[in-house]
Coordinates of C-alpha atoms in Angstrom, one line a residue:
X1 CA 19.8 15.8 -7.7
X2 CA 17.7 12.7 -6.9
X3 CA 17.3 10.0 -9.6
X4 CA 13.9 9.8 -11.3
X5 CA 11.3 7.6 -9.5
X6 CA 11.8 3.9 -10.2
X7 CA 8.7 3.4 -12.4
X8 CA 9.3 6.5 -14.6
X9 CA 8.2 5.7 -18.1
X10 CA 5.7 2.9 -17.1
X11 CA 2.2 3.6 -18.4
X12 CA -0.8 2.3 -16.4
X13 CA -4.4 2.3 -17.6
X14 CA -6.7 2.1 -14.6
X15 CA -10.3 1.0 -15.3
X16 CA -11.0 0.7 -11.6
X17 CA -13.1 2.4 -8.9
X18 CA -13.7 2.3 -5.2
X19 CA -10.6 1.1 -3.3
X20 CA -8.7 -2.1 -4.2
X21 CA -8.1 -1.3 -7.8
X22 CA -7.4 2.5 -7.3
X23 CA -5.0 1.5 -4.5
X24 CA -2.8 -0.3 -7.1
X25 CA -2.8 2.7 -9.4
X26 CA -1.9 5.1 -6.6
X27 CA 1.0 3.0 -5.4
X28 CA 2.4 2.7 -8.9
X29 CA 1.9 6.5 -9.4
X30 CA 3.8 7.1 -6.2
X31 CA 6.7 5.1 -7.7
X32 CA 6.7 7.2 -10.8
X33 CA 4.3 5.5 -13.2
X34 CA 2.0 7.6 -15.5
X35 CA -1.4 6.4 -14.4
X36 CA -4.4 7.3 -16.5
X37 CA -7.7 6.7 -14.6
X38 CA -10.6 6.1 -17.0
X39 CA -13.8 7.1 -15.2
X40 CA -17.4 6.8 -16.2
X41 CA -19.0 10.2 -17.1
X42 CA -20.5 10.3 -13.6
X43 CA -17.1 9.6 -12.0
X44 CA -15.7 7.1 -9.5
X45 CA -18.4 6.3 -6.9
X46 CA -16.1 7.4 -4.0
X47 CA -16.1 11.0 -5.3
X48 CA -19.4 11.3 -3.5
X49 CA -18.6 9.2 -0.4
X50 CA -18.6 12.0 2.0
X51 CA -18.6 14.0 4.1
X52 CA -15.9 15.0 4.6
X53 CA -15.1 16.6 1.2
X54 CA -12.0 18.5 0.2
X55 CA -13.0 22.2 0.0
X56 CA -12.4 24.1 -3.2
X57 CA -11.7 27.8 -3.7
X58 CA -15.2 28.3 -4.9
X59 CA -18.6 26.9 -3.8
X60 CA -17.9 23.4 -5.3
X61 CA -16.0 20.7 -3.3
X62 CA -13.1 18.7 -4.9
X63 CA -14.6 15.2 -4.1
X64 CA -14.8 13.2 -0.9
X65 CA -11.7 12.6 1.3
X66 CA -12.3 8.9 0.6
X67 CA -11.6 9.4 -3.1
X68 CA -8.4 11.3 -2.3
X69 CA -7.2 8.5 -0.2
X70 CA -6.6 6.3 -3.2
X71 CA -6.2 8.4 -6.3
X72 CA -3.3 10.9 -6.0
X73 CA -0.8 11.2 -8.8
X74 CA -3.2 10.1 -11.5
X75 CA -4.6 11.8 -14.6
X76 CA -8.3 11.4 -15.2
X77 CA -10.1 10.9 -18.5
X78 CA -13.8 9.9 -19.0
X79 CA -15.2 7.2 -21.2
X80 CA -18.6 5.5 -21.4
X81 CA -17.8 1.8 -21.8
X82 CA -21.4 1.2 -23.1
X83 CA -20.6 3.1 -26.3
X84 CA -18.4 2.1 -29.2
X85 CA -16.6 5.5 -28.8
X86 CA -15.8 4.7 -25.2
X87 CA -14.6 1.2 -26.0
X88 CA -12.4 2.6 -28.9
X89 CA -10.9 5.1 -26.6
X90 CA -9.9 2.5 -24.1
X91 CA -8.3 0.4 -26.9
X92 CA -6.4 3.4 -28.2
X93 CA -5.0 4.0 -24.7
X94 CA -4.3 0.3 -24.1
X95 CA -2.2 0.1 -27.2
X96 CA 0.3 2.3 -25.4
X97 CA -0.1 0.9 -21.9
X98 CA 2.1 -1.5 -20.1
X99 CA -0.5 -2.3 -17.5
X100 CA -4.3 -2.4 -17.3
X101 CA -6.0 -2.6 -13.9
X102 CA -9.7 -3.3 -13.6
X103 CA -12.0 -4.4 -10.7
X104 CA -15.3 -5.1 -12.4
X105 CA -17.3 -8.2 -11.5
X106 CA -16.3 -11.4 -13.3
X107 CA -17.4 -11.1 -16.9
X108 CA -18.4 -7.5 -16.4
X109 CA -16.2 -6.2 -19.2
X110 CA -16.7 -9.0 -21.7
X111 CA -19.7 -7.4 -23.3
X112 CA -17.6 -4.4 -24.0
X113 CA -14.7 -6.3 -25.4
X114 CA -12.5 -4.9 -22.6
X115 CA -11.9 -8.2 -20.8
X116 CA -8.5 -9.8 -20.3
X117 CA -8.8 -12.4 -23.1
X118 CA -9.8 -9.7 -25.7
X119 CA -7.2 -7.1 -24.7
X120 CA -4.3 -9.6 -24.3
X121 CA -5.1 -11.0 -27.7
X122 CA -4.9 -7.5 -29.1
X123 CA -1.8 -6.5 -27.1
X124 CA 0.2 -9.6 -26.1
X125 CA 2.8 -7.6 -24.0
X126 CA 0.1 -6.1 -21.8
X127 CA 0.0 -6.9 -18.1
X128 CA -3.7 -7.2 -17.4
X129 CA -4.7 -7.2 -13.7
X130 CA -8.2 -8.1 -12.6
X131 CA -9.3 -7.6 -9.0
X132 CA -12.5 -9.2 -7.9
X133 CA -14.1 -10.3 -4.6
X134 CA -13.5 -14.1 -5.1
X135 CA -11.4 -14.6 -8.2
X136 CA -12.1 -15.7 -11.7
X137 CA -12.8 -19.4 -10.7
X138 CA -14.6 -21.2 -8.0
X139 CA -18.3 -21.3 -6.9
X140 CA -18.3 -17.7 -5.6
X141 CA -16.7 -16.2 -8.7
X142 CA -19.9 -14.5 -9.9
X143 CA -20.5 -12.8 -6.6
X144 CA -19.7 -9.1 -6.0
X145 CA -17.0 -8.7 -3.4
X146 CA -17.2 -6.2 -0.5
X147 CA -14.5 -5.7 2.1
X148 CA -16.8 -6.1 5.1
X149 CA -18.1 -9.4 3.8
X150 CA -14.7 -10.7 2.9
X151 CA -13.4 -9.8 6.4
X152 CA -16.2 -12.0 7.7
X153 CA -15.7 -14.9 5.2
X154 CA -11.9 -14.8 5.3
X155 CA -11.4 -15.5 9.0
X156 CA -10.1 -12.3 10.7
X157 CA -13.4 -11.4 12.3
X158 CA -13.4 -14.7 14.1
X159 CA -10.2 -13.8 15.8
X160 CA -11.0 -10.1 16.4
X161 CA -12.9 -8.8 19.3
X162 CA -13.4 -9.6 23.0
X163 CA -13.9 -13.3 23.8
X164 CA -17.4 -12.8 25.1
X165 CA -18.3 -10.1 22.6
X166 CA -19.4 -10.1 18.9
X167 CA -17.0 -10.8 16.1
X168 CA -15.4 -7.5 15.0
X169 CA -14.1 -6.2 11.7
X170 CA -11.0 -4.0 11.4
X171 CA -11.7 -0.3 11.5
X172 CA -10.3 0.1 8.0
X173 CA -10.6 -1.8 4.7
X174 CA -7.9 -4.4 5.2
X175 CA -9.2 -6.8 2.5
X176 CA -9.3 -4.1 -0.2
X177 CA -5.9 -2.6 0.8
X178 CA -4.0 -5.9 1.1
X179 CA -5.4 -7.0 -2.2
X180 CA -4.1 -3.8 -3.7
X181 CA -0.7 -4.3 -2.2
X182 CA -0.4 -8.0 -3.3
X183 CA -1.6 -7.0 -6.8
X184 CA 1.0 -4.4 -7.1
X185 CA 3.7 -6.9 -6.2
X186 CA 2.2 -9.3 -8.8
X187 CA 2.2 -6.6 -11.5
X188 CA 5.9 -5.7 -10.8
X189 CA 6.7 -9.4 -10.9
X190 CA 4.9 -9.8 -14.3
X191 CA 6.7 -6.8 -15.7
X192 CA 10.1 -8.3 -14.6
X193 CA 9.2 -11.5 -16.4
X194 CA 8.1 -9.6 -19.5
X195 CA 11.6 -8.0 -19.5
X196 CA 13.0 -11.5 -20.0
X197 CA 10.3 -13.2 -22.2
X198 CA 8.6 -10.3 -24.0
X199 CA 5.2 -11.8 -23.0
X200 CA 2.5 -10.1 -21.0
X201 CA 0.4 -11.7 -18.2
X202 CA -3.1 -11.9 -16.8
X203 CA -3.4 -11.5 -13.0
X204 CA -6.4 -12.9 -11.2
X205 CA -6.5 -11.2 -7.8
X206 CA -9.2 -11.9 -5.2
X207 CA -10.0 -10.1 -2.0
X208 CA -10.8 -13.4 -0.3
X209 CA -7.5 -14.9 -1.3
X210 CA -5.6 -11.9 0.1
X211 CA -7.6 -11.9 3.3
X212 CA -6.9 -15.5 4.0
X213 CA -3.2 -15.0 3.1
X214 CA -2.7 -12.3 5.7
X215 CA -4.1 -14.5 8.5
X216 CA -0.4 -15.4 8.8
X217 CA 0.4 -17.1 12.1
X218 CA -3.3 -17.5 13.0
X219 CA -3.8 -19.6 9.9
X220 CA -0.7 -21.7 10.8
X221 CA -1.8 -22.1 14.4
X222 CA -5.0 -23.8 13.0
X223 CA -3.3 -25.8 10.3
X224 CA -0.7 -27.2 12.7
X225 CA -3.0 -27.8 15.7
X226 CA -6.4 -28.4 14.1
X227 CA -8.0 -26.0 16.5
X228 CA -9.6 -22.8 15.2
X229 CA -8.0 -19.8 17.1
X230 CA -10.4 -18.0 19.4
X231 CA -11.0 -14.3 19.9
X232 CA -8.6 -13.0 22.6
X233 CA -9.4 -9.3 22.5
X234 CA -6.1 -7.6 22.4
X235 CA -4.1 -10.5 23.6
X236 CA -1.7 -12.5 21.5
X237 CA -2.4 -16.2 20.8
X238 CA 1.2 -17.3 21.2
X239 CA 2.9 -14.8 23.5
X240 CA 2.1 -13.6 27.1
X241 CA 2.1 -10.9 28.3
X242 CA 1.4 -9.2 25.0
X243 CA -1.8 -7.1 25.5
X244 CA -3.4 -3.9 26.5
X245 CA -3.0 -3.1 30.2
X246 CA -4.9 -0.5 32.4
X247 CA -2.9 2.3 34.0
X248 CA -4.0 5.1 36.3
X249 CA -4.9 7.4 33.4
X250 CA -5.9 5.1 30.6
X251 CA -4.4 2.1 28.8
X252 CA -1.1 1.2 27.3
X253 CA 0.3 -1.7 25.2
X254 CA 2.9 -4.0 26.7
X255 CA 4.4 -6.5 24.2
X256 CA 7.1 -8.7 25.8
X257 CA 8.7 -11.0 23.2
X258 CA 11.0 -13.1 25.3
X259 CA 11.8 -14.3 28.9
X260 CA 14.4 -11.5 29.4
X261 CA 11.9 -8.8 28.7
X262 CA 9.4 -10.6 31.0
X263 CA 11.8 -10.4 33.9
X264 CA 12.6 -6.7 33.2
X265 CA 8.8 -6.0 33.2
X266 CA 8.4 -7.6 36.6
X267 CA 11.3 -5.6 37.9
X268 CA 9.7 -2.3 36.7
X269 CA 6.3 -3.2 38.1
X270 CA 7.7 -4.4 41.5
X271 CA 6.4 -8.0 40.7
X272 CA 9.4 -10.1 41.8
X273 CA 7.1 -12.9 43.0
X274 CA 5.7 -13.2 39.4
X275 CA 9.2 -13.4 37.9
X276 CA 10.1 -16.2 40.2
X277 CA 6.8 -18.1 40.1
X278 CA 7.1 -21.5 38.3
X279 CA 3.8 -21.0 36.5
X280 CA 5.3 -18.0 34.7
X281 CA 8.9 -19.1 34.2
X282 CA 8.8 -19.3 30.4
X283 CA 6.5 -18.2 27.6
X284 CA 4.9 -21.7 27.3
X285 CA 3.9 -21.6 31.0
X286 CA 2.7 -18.0 30.8
X287 CA 0.4 -18.9 27.8
X288 CA -1.0 -21.9 29.7
X289 CA -1.6 -19.6 32.8
X290 CA -2.7 -16.6 30.8
X291 CA -5.8 -15.7 32.9
X292 CA -4.4 -15.5 36.4
X293 CA -1.2 -13.8 35.2
X294 CA -3.3 -11.2 33.4
X295 CA -5.3 -10.4 36.6
X296 CA -2.0 -10.1 38.6
X297 CA -0.4 -7.8 36.0
X298 CA -3.5 -5.5 35.8
X299 CA -3.3 -5.0 39.6
X300 CA 0.3 -3.8 39.2
X301 CA 0.0 -1.7 36.1
X302 CA -2.9 0.3 37.5
X303 CA -0.6 1.8 40.1
X304 CA 1.3 3.8 37.5
X305 CA 0.5 6.7 35.2
X306 CA 0.8 6.2 31.5
X307 CA 3.8 8.5 30.8
X308 CA 5.8 7.3 33.8
X309 CA 5.3 3.6 33.1
X310 CA 6.1 4.0 29.4
X311 CA 9.3 5.8 30.2
X312 CA 10.3 3.2 32.7
X313 CA 9.7 0.4 30.3
X314 CA 11.5 2.1 27.5
X315 CA 14.5 2.7 29.8
X316 CA 15.0 -1.1 30.2
X317 CA 14.1 -2.2 26.7
X318 CA 10.6 -3.6 27.3
X319 CA 8.4 -3.0 24.2
X320 CA 5.5 -0.8 25.2
X321 CA 3.6 2.1 23.7
X322 CA 0.5 4.3 23.8
X323 CA -2.8 3.8 22.0
X324 CA -3.0 6.8 19.8
X325 CA -6.1 8.3 18.2
X326 CA -5.7 9.4 14.6
X327 CA -5.2 13.0 15.6
X328 CA -2.5 11.9 18.0
X329 CA -0.9 9.8 15.2
X330 CA -0.3 12.8 13.0
X331 CA 1.0 14.9 16.0
X332 CA 3.4 12.1 16.9
X333 CA 7.1 13.4 16.6
X334 CA 8.1 10.2 14.8
X335 CA 5.4 10.5 12.2
X336 CA 6.3 14.2 11.7
X337 CA 10.0 13.5 11.5
X338 CA 9.4 10.8 8.8
X339 CA 7.3 13.0 6.6
X340 CA 4.4 10.6 6.5
X341 CA 1.9 13.4 6.0
X342 CA 2.4 15.4 2.8
X343 CA 0.6 18.5 1.5
X344 CA 0.3 18.4 -2.3
X345 CA -0.1 21.7 -4.1
X346 CA -3.5 22.3 -5.7
X347 CA -4.6 25.6 -7.1
X348 CA -8.2 24.4 -7.0
X349 CA -8.1 23.6 -3.3
X350 CA -9.0 26.1 -0.5
X351 CA -5.6 26.9 1.1
X352 CA -3.7 25.8 -2.0
X353 CA -2.9 22.3 -0.9
X354 CA -4.6 18.9 -0.3
X355 CA -3.2 16.7 2.5
X356 CA -2.3 13.1 1.8
X357 CA -0.7 10.1 3.6
X358 CA 2.5 9.3 1.7
X359 CA 3.6 5.9 0.6
X360 CA 5.6 4.1 3.3
X361 CA 8.3 3.3 0.7
X362 CA 11.6 5.2 1.1
X363 CA 14.3 4.5 -1.5
X364 CA 17.8 6.0 -1.0
X365 CA 16.3 8.4 1.6
X366 CA 13.5 9.6 -0.7
X367 CA 9.9 8.9 0.3
X368 CA 8.0 7.7 -2.7
X369 CA 4.9 9.9 -3.2
X370 CA 3.3 11.4 -6.3
X371 CA 3.8 15.1 -6.6
X372 CA 0.2 16.0 -7.4
X373 CA -3.1 15.3 -5.7
X374 CA -6.1 13.3 -7.0
X375 CA -7.5 14.5 -10.3
X376 CA -10.7 16.3 -11.0
X377 CA -13.2 14.2 -13.0
X378 CA -11.9 14.3 -16.6
X379 CA -9.4 16.9 -15.7
X380 CA -6.7 15.6 -18.1
X381 CA -9.0 14.4 -20.9
X382 CA -7.5 16.7 -23.6
X383 CA -3.9 16.4 -22.2
X384 CA -4.1 12.6 -22.4
X385 CA -5.6 12.6 -25.9
X386 CA -2.8 14.9 -27.1
X387 CA 0.0 13.1 -25.3
X388 CA 2.4 11.3 -27.7
X389 CA 3.1 8.7 -25.1
X390 CA -0.5 7.7 -25.2
X391 CA -0.9 7.8 -29.0
X392 CA -1.5 11.5 -29.3
X393 CA -1.3 13.3 -32.7
X394 CA 2.5 13.5 -32.7
X395 CA 3.1 9.9 -31.7
X396 CA 6.0 8.3 -33.5

């Protein structure tokens, strides 16, 4: 028998919607936490962000796929923060929570008495995590934060796209998701500290902070050199060849990481003259002579079919791979073998299940994923109110 999930017994109150905040709640639910999502009577906005929608057994859908991407494993209750009854309900639940997650604009919950200062004063052991676009301080603090804007402001769009093309955002919400991941680490760290001190904590998580943090080596390239990194398309700023290459029937990725792999690549491609050329002898030289080397390699790779070249490169240990569409991703034998896609049982869904992309965390051979899909709006209202763990009638 597998041990219980690592966060079993942890109670999380989610006052969040859209993506960054719900991503935190979903990850904690995957790890075993009891996450109660408090929604406005009209529900999380993303319930309507479709098509596509998850089909139900009747005429009604079960919310948009977008909503289901960030809300599995939770229980839903509704409350109107604008009313004293709604505020009292949140306080009742917070009295039994370990963690509160919210992603309202700075100051947005103060008028309801649901802000960090008020709730931490009432419940000193509470871990209160606020997610905003720009943080609780600084000149941009009052602004609303949107992933697209933050990708532009935080630097990644300046290094994404073809050199002569327009700046390009990532095709998914990297600022929101990375902020959710960093916030989850912060929450677990604060809980660890609370174990030692008994004191709660207030977390100030900003999309812009997280976006700048994940610039990684590109940020350091600038800080060390003083030169802002340019857009290089699919090329790597520090390694050559590390790029997308044309083949007879499409494109592949070749990602050499050292001089030994470079020489093996040349052997496979029949490019002995490149391997011996002094302009390409080491990585520093190849980076300096990126343009002519890329042209020469394109001429060689185009002589091969995708499958044949990938197989030849794999045989000699040169990192290379296909560029999969999303349908190809989920048909990939490695993804299938790892159990990344999971079908969660749902009596309300057409076909009896709702698909989901499981957490990438595997502990002792067990993939961490909540056992139930995203909740219907207010689906667990009565269950939560009657749950002793959340102050129900038989509490204590």
